[in-house]
Short mmCIF file of C-alpha atoms in Angstrom, two decimals:
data_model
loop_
_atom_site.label_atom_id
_atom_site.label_comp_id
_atom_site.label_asym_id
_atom_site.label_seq_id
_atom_site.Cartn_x
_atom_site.Cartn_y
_atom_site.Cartn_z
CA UNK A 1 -3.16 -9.25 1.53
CA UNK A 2 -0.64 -7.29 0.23
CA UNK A 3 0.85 -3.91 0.74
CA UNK A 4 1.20 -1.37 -1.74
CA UNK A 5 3.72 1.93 -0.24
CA UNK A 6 5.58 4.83 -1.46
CA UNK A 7 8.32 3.57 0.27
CA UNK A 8 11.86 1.86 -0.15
CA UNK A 9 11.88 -2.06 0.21
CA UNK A 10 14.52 -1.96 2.61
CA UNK A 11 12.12 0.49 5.02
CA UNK A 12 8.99 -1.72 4.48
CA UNK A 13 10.05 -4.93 4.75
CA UNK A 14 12.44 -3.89 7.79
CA UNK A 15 9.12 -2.54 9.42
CA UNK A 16 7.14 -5.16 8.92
CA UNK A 17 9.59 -7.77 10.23
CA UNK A 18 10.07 -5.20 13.63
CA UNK A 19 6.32 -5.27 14.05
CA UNK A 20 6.22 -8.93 13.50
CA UNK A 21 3.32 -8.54 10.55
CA UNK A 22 5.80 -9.81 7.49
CA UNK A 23 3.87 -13.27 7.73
CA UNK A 24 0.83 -11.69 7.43
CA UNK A 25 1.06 -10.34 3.95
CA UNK A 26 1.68 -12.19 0.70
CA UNK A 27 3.43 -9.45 -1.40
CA UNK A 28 5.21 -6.00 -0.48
CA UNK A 29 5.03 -3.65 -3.47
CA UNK A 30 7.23 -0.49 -3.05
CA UNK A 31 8.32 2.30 -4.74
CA UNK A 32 11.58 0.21 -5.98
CA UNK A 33 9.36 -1.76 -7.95
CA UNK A 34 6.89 0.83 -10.04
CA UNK A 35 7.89 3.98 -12.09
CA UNK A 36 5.84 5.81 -11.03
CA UNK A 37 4.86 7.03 -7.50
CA UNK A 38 1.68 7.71 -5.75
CA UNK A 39 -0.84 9.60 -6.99
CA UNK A 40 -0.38 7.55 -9.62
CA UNK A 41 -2.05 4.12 -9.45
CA UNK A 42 0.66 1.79 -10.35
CA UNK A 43 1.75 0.54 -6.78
CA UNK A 44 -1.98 -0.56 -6.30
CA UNK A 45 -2.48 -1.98 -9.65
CA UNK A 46 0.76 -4.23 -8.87
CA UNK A 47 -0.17 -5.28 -5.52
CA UNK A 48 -3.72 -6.31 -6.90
CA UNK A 49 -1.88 -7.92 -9.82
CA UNK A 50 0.19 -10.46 -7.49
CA UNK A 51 -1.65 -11.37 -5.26
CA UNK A 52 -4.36 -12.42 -8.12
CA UNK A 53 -7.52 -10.18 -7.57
CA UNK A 54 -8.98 -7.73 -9.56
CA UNK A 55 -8.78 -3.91 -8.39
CA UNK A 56 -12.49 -3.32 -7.99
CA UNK A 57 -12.64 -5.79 -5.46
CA UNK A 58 -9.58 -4.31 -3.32
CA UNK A 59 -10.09 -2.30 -0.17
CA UNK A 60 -7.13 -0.06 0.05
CA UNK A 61 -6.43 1.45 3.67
CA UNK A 62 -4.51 5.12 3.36
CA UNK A 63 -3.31 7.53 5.65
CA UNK A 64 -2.33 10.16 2.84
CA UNK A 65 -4.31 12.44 0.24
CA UNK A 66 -2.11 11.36 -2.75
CA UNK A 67 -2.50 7.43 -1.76
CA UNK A 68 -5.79 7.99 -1.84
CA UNK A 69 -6.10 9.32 -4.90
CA UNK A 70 -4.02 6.41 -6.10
CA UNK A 71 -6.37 3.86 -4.98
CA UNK A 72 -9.73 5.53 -6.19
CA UNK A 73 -7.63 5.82 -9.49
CA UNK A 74 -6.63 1.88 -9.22
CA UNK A 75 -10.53 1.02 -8.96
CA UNK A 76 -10.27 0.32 -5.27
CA UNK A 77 -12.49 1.73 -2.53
CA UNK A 78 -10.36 3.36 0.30
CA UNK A 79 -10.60 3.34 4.13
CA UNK A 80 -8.87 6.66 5.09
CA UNK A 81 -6.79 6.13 8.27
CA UNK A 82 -6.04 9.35 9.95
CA UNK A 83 -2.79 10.42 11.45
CA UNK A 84 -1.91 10.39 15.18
CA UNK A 85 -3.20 13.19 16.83
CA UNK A 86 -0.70 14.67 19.50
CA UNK A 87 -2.38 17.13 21.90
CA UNK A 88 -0.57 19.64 23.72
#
């Protein structure tokens, strides 16, 4: 598994290792390491690249209308993930 985010290496991999999940994925592609950012499919292309398996067979999980648009562009299907609802 890998993951594929719009955001800084220092945020993600900090993250991961507070959640304890690091282990659990094989590369971290971030926005330090692609040109271009999300809606463009880059980050996903990458991610798919390292970890060896073509983008068709990639299921991409996204909380965000641009990611998504990234990973439909990248050949991927997509889960959307909603965000947290908070009701008053």
């Amino acid at each position: 598994m890998a993951i594929a985010t719009g955001g800084s290496r220092l945020v993600a991999e900090k993250t991961l290792q507070v959640l304890g999940l690091s282990d659990l994925f094989d590369e971290v592609v971030t926005a330090d390491d692609v040109t271009n950012g999300k809606p463009d499919p880059e980050v996903f292309l990458q991610a798919a690249e390292r970890i060896g398996i073509e983008p068709t067979k990639c299921v991409a999980f996204e909380d965000a209308a641009p990611g998504i648009m990234a990973a439909q562009l990248a050949g991927m299907q997509v889960v959307a993930v909603p965000a947290p609802m908070h009701l008053v």
